[in-house]
Coordinates of C-alpha atoms and ligand atoms in Angstrom, one line a residue:
X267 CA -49.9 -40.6 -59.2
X268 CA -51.8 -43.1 -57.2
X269 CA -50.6 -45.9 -59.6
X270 CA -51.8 -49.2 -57.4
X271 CA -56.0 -49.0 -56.8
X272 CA -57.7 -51.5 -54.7
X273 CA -61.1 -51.8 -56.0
X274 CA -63.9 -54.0 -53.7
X275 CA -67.2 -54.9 -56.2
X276 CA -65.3 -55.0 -59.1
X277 CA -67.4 -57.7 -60.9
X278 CA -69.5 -55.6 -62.1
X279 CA -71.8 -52.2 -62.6
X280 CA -69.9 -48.8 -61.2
X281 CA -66.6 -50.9 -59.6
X282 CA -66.1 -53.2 -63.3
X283 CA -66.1 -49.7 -65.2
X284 CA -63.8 -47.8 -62.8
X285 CA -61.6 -50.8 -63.0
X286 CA -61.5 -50.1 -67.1
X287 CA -61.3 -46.7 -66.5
X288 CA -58.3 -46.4 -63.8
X289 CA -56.9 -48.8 -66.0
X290 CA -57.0 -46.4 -69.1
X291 CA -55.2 -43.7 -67.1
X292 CA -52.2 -46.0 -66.2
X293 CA -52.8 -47.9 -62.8
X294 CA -52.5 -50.9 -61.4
X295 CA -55.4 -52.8 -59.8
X296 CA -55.9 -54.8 -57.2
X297 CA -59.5 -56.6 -58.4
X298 CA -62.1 -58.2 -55.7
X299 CA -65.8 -59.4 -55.1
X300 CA -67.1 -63.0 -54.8
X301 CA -67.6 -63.5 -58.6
X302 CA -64.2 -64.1 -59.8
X303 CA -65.5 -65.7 -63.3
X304 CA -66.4 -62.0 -63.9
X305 CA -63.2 -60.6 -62.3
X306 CA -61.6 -63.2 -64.5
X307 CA -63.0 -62.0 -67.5
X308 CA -62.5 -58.3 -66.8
X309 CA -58.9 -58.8 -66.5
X310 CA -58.4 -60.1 -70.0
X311 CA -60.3 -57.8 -71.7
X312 CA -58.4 -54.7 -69.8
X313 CA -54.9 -56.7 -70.4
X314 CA -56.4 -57.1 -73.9
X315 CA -56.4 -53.0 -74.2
X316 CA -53.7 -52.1 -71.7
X317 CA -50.8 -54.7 -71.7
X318 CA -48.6 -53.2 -69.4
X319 CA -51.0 -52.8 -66.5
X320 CA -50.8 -55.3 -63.5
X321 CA -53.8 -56.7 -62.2
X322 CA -54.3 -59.0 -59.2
X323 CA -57.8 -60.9 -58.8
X324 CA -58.9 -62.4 -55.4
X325 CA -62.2 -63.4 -54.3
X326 CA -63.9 -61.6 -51.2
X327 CA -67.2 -61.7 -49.6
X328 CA -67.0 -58.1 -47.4
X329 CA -69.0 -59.7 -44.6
X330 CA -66.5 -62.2 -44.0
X331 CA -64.4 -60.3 -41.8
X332 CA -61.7 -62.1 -41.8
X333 CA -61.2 -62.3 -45.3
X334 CA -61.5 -58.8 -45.7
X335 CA -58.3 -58.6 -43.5
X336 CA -56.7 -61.3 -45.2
X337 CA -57.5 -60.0 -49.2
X338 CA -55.7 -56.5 -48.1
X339 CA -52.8 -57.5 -46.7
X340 CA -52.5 -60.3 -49.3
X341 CA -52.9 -57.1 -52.0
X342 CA -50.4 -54.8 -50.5
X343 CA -48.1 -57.8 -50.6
X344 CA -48.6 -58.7 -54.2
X345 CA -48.0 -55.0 -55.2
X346 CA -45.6 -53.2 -52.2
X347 CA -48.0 -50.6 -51.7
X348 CA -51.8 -49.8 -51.9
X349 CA -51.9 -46.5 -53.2
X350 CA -55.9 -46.2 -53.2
X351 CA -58.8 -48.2 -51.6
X352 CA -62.3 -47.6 -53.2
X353 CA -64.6 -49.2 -50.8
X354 CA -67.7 -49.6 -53.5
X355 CA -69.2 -53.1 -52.4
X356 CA -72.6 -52.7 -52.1
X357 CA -76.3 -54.0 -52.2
X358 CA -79.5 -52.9 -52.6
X359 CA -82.0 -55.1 -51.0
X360 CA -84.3 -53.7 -48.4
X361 CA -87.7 -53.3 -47.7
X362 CA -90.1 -50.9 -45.5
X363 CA -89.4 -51.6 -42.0
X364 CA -92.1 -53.9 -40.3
X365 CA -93.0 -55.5 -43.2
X366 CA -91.2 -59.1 -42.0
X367 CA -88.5 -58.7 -44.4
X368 CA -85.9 -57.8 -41.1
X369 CA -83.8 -60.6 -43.7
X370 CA -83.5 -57.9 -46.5
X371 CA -82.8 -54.8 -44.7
X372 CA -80.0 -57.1 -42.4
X373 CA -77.8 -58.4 -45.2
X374 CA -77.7 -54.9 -47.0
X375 CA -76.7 -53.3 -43.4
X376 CA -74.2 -55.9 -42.8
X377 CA -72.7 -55.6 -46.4
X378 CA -73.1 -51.7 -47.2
X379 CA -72.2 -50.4 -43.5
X380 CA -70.1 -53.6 -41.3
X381 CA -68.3 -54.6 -44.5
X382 CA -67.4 -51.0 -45.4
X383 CA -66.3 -50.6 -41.7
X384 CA -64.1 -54.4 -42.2
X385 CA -62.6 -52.6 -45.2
X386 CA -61.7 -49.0 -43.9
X387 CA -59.9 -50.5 -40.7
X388 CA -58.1 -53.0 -43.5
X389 CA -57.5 -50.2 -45.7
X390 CA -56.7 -47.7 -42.8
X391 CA -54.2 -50.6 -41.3
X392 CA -51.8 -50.5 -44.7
X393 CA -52.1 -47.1 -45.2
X394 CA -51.1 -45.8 -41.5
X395 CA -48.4 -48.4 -41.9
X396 CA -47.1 -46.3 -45.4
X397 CA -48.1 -42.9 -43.7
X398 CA -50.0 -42.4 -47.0
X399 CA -52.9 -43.4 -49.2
X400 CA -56.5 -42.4 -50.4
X401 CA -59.6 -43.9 -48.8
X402 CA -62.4 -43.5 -51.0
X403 CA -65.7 -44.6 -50.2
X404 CA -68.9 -44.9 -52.5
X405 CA -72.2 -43.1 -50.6
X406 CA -75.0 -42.2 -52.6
X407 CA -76.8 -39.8 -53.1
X408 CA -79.8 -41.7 -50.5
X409 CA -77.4 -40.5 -48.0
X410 CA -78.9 -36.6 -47.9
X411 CA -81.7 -37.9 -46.6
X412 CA -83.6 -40.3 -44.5
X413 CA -85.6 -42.4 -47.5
X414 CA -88.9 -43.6 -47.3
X415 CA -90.1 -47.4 -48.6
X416 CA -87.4 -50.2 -49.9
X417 CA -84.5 -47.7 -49.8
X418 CA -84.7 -46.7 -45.9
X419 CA -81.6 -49.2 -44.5
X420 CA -79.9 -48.4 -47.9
X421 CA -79.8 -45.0 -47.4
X422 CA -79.1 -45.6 -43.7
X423 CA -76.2 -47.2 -44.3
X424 CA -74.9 -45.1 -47.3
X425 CA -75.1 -41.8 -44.4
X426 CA -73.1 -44.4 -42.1
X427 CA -70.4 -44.8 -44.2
X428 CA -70.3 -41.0 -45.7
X429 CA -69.9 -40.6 -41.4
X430 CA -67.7 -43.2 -41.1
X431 CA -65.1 -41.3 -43.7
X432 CA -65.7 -37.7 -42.3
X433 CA -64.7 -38.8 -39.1
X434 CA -61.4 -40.6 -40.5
X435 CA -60.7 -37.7 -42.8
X436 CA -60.6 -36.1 -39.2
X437 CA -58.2 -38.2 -38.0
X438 CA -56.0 -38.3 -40.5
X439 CA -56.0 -34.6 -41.0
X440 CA -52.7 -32.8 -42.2
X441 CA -50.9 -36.1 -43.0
X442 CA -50.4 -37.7 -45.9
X443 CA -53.4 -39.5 -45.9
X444 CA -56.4 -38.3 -47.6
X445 CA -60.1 -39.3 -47.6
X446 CA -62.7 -39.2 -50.4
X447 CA -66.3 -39.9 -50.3
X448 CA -68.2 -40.2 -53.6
X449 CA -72.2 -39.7 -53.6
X450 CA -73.3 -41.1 -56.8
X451 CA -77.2 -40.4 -58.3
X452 CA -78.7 -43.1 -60.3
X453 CA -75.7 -44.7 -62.9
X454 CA -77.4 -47.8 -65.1
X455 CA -76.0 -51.3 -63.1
X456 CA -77.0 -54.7 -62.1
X457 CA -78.3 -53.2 -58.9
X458 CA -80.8 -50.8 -60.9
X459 CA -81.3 -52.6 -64.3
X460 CA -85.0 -53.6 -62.7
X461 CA -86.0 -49.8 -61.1
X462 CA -87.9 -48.5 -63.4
X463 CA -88.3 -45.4 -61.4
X464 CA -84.5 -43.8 -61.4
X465 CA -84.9 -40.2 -61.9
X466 CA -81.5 -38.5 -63.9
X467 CA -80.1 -41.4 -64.3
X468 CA -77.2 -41.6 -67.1
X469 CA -75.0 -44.9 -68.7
X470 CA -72.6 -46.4 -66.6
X471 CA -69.5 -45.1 -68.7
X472 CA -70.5 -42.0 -68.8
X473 CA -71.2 -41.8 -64.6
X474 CA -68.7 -43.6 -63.9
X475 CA -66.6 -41.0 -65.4
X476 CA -67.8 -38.2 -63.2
X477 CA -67.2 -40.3 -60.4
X478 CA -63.5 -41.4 -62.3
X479 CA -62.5 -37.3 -62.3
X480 CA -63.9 -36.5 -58.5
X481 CA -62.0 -39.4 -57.3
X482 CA -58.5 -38.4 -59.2
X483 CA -58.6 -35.2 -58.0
X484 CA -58.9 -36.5 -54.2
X485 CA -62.2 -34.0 -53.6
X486 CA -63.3 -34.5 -50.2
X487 CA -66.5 -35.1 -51.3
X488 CA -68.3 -35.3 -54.4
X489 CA -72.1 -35.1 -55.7
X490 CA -71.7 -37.6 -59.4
X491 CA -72.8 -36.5 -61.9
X492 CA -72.6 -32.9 -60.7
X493 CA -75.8 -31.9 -62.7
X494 CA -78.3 -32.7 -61.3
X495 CA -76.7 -34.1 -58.3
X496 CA -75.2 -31.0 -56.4
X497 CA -78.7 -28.6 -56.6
X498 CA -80.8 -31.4 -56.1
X499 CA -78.4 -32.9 -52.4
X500 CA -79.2 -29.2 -51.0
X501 CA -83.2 -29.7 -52.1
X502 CA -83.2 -33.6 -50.6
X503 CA -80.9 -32.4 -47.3
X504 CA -83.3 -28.9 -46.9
X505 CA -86.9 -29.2 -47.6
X506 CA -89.0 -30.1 -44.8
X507 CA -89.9 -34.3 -45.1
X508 CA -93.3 -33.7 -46.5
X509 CA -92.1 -32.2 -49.6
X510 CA -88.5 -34.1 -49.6
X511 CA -90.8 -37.2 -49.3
X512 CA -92.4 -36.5 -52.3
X513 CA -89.4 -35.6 -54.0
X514 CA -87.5 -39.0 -53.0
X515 CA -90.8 -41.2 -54.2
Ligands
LIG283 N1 -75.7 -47.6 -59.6 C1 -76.2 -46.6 -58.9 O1 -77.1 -45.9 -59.3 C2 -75.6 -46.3 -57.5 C3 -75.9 -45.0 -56.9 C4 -75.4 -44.7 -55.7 C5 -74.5 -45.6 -55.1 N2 -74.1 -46.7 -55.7 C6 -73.2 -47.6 -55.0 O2 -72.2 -48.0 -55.9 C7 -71.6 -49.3 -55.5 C8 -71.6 -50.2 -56.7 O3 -72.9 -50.6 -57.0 P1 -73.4 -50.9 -58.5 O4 -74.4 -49.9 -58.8 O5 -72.2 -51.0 -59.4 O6 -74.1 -52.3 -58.3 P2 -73.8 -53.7 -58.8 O7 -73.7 -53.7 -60.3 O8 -74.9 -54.6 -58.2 O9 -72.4 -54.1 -58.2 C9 -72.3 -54.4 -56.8 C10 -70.9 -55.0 -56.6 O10 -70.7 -55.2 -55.2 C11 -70.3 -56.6 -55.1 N3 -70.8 -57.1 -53.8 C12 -72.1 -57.2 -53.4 N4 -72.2 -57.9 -52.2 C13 -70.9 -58.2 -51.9 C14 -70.3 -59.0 -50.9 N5 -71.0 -59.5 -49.9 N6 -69.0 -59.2 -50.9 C15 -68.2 -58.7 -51.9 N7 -68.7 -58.0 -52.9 C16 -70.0 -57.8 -52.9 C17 -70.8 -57.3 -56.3 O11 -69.9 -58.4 -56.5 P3 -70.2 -60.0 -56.3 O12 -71.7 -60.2 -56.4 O13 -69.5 -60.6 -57.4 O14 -69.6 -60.3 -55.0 C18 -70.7 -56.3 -57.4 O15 -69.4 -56.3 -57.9 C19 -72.5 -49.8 -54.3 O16 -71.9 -49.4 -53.1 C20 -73.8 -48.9 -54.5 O17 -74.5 -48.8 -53.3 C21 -74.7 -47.1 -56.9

């Protein structure tokens, strides 16, 4: 068992509900995000249900690179060993490109794709040190395909980092070191709870669960919830742009 998890955007949506429901299985976290009323909060309510479980809080922004370092290493310290890093940190801001919103489309770039790079060398560093660990990263399901309107960096970024953990699955091939990346569809959270176009999309316990099971059973990679998700990634990765255009909104 994986028993210690370090878990980045834990303060709410997708990373809060993985946190209850790693928890529930029987591991230990290792909580971060810049809210840490929120972390503080989720902590007692999972000690509340789960009294044996360990879990350490620390607050990190992901595009302070530094600290990124720093919160890792401080982590494995607290706990020994860092069994698991979910890199799931993320933002949704962006707008067409052009349009004078350069501001947007930057900080979700520098958060989604440079802070998810910060925290796979961090994460990378303990675990090559251990000669084991599981890298997990959440994509999305934007990353089939390039997206037309506010979602064009997003999905940019979310193919970056999908690339970004291919490549180190590749690296780390045949050791005891394994790589995960998770491409969620639309789960209810604070980064959706105002898109009133979100095609499929299901309650965060229950998607959160789908991505819960990929992640336990170290797939490689992982379309969440499978249905729709897995026939529609070959329609959105396959149909010429004029009719994935239409399909993608
Ligand atoms: N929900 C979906 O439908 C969906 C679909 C596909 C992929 N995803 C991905 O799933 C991940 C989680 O998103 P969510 O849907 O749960 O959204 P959310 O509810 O908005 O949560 C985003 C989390 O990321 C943290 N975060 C944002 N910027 C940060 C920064 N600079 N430093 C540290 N933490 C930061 C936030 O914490 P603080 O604000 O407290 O720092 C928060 O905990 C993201 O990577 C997202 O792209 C979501």
């Amino acid at each position: 068992m994986r028993k210690t998890i370090l878990i980045t955007g834990a303060s709410s949506g997708l990373g809060e509900e993985m946190a209850r429901q790693f928890a529930a299985r029987g591991h230990d976290l290792a909580l971060c995000a810049r809210r840490t009323d929120k972390l503080e909060a989720l902590r007692t309510q999972i000690l509340a249900a789960h009294p044996d479980r360990r879990i350490e809080i620390r607050a990190l922004d992901v595009t302070d690179d530094a600290q990124v370092f720093e919160v890792f290493r401080a982590f494995a310290n607290d706990f020994g060993t860092l069994d698991r890093v979910v890199i799931n940190a993320g933002l949704g801001k962006g707008a067409p490109l052009g349009t004078g919103r350069f501001d947007a489309n930057k900080q979700t770039a520098m958060t989604n794709f440079v802070g998810a790079l910060a925290q796979t060398e961090a994460a990378m560093e303990i675990f090559r040190a251990q000669n084991a660990g599981h890298l997990v990263m959440i994509s999305s399901m934007s990353a089939m395909r390039g997206m037309p309107k506010t979602v064009t960096t997003y999905a940019a970024t979310k193919a970056g980092v999908a690339h970004l953990a291919e490549g180190v699955r590749a690296d780390v091939m045949g050791t005891p070191i394994k790589v995960s990346v998770i491409y969620p569809g639309y789960i209810r959270s604070e980064m959706n709870e105002r898109v009133k176009n979100a095609p499929f999309i299901v309650g965060t316990e229950e998607g959160v669960r789908a991505m819960v099971e990929a992640i336990e059973k170290e797939k490689p990679h992982a379309h969440v919830p499978p249905w729709p998700w897995v026939p529609l990634g070959v329609a959105m990765k396959y149909l010429p742009l004029p009719l994935a255009r239409r399909l993608m909104g």
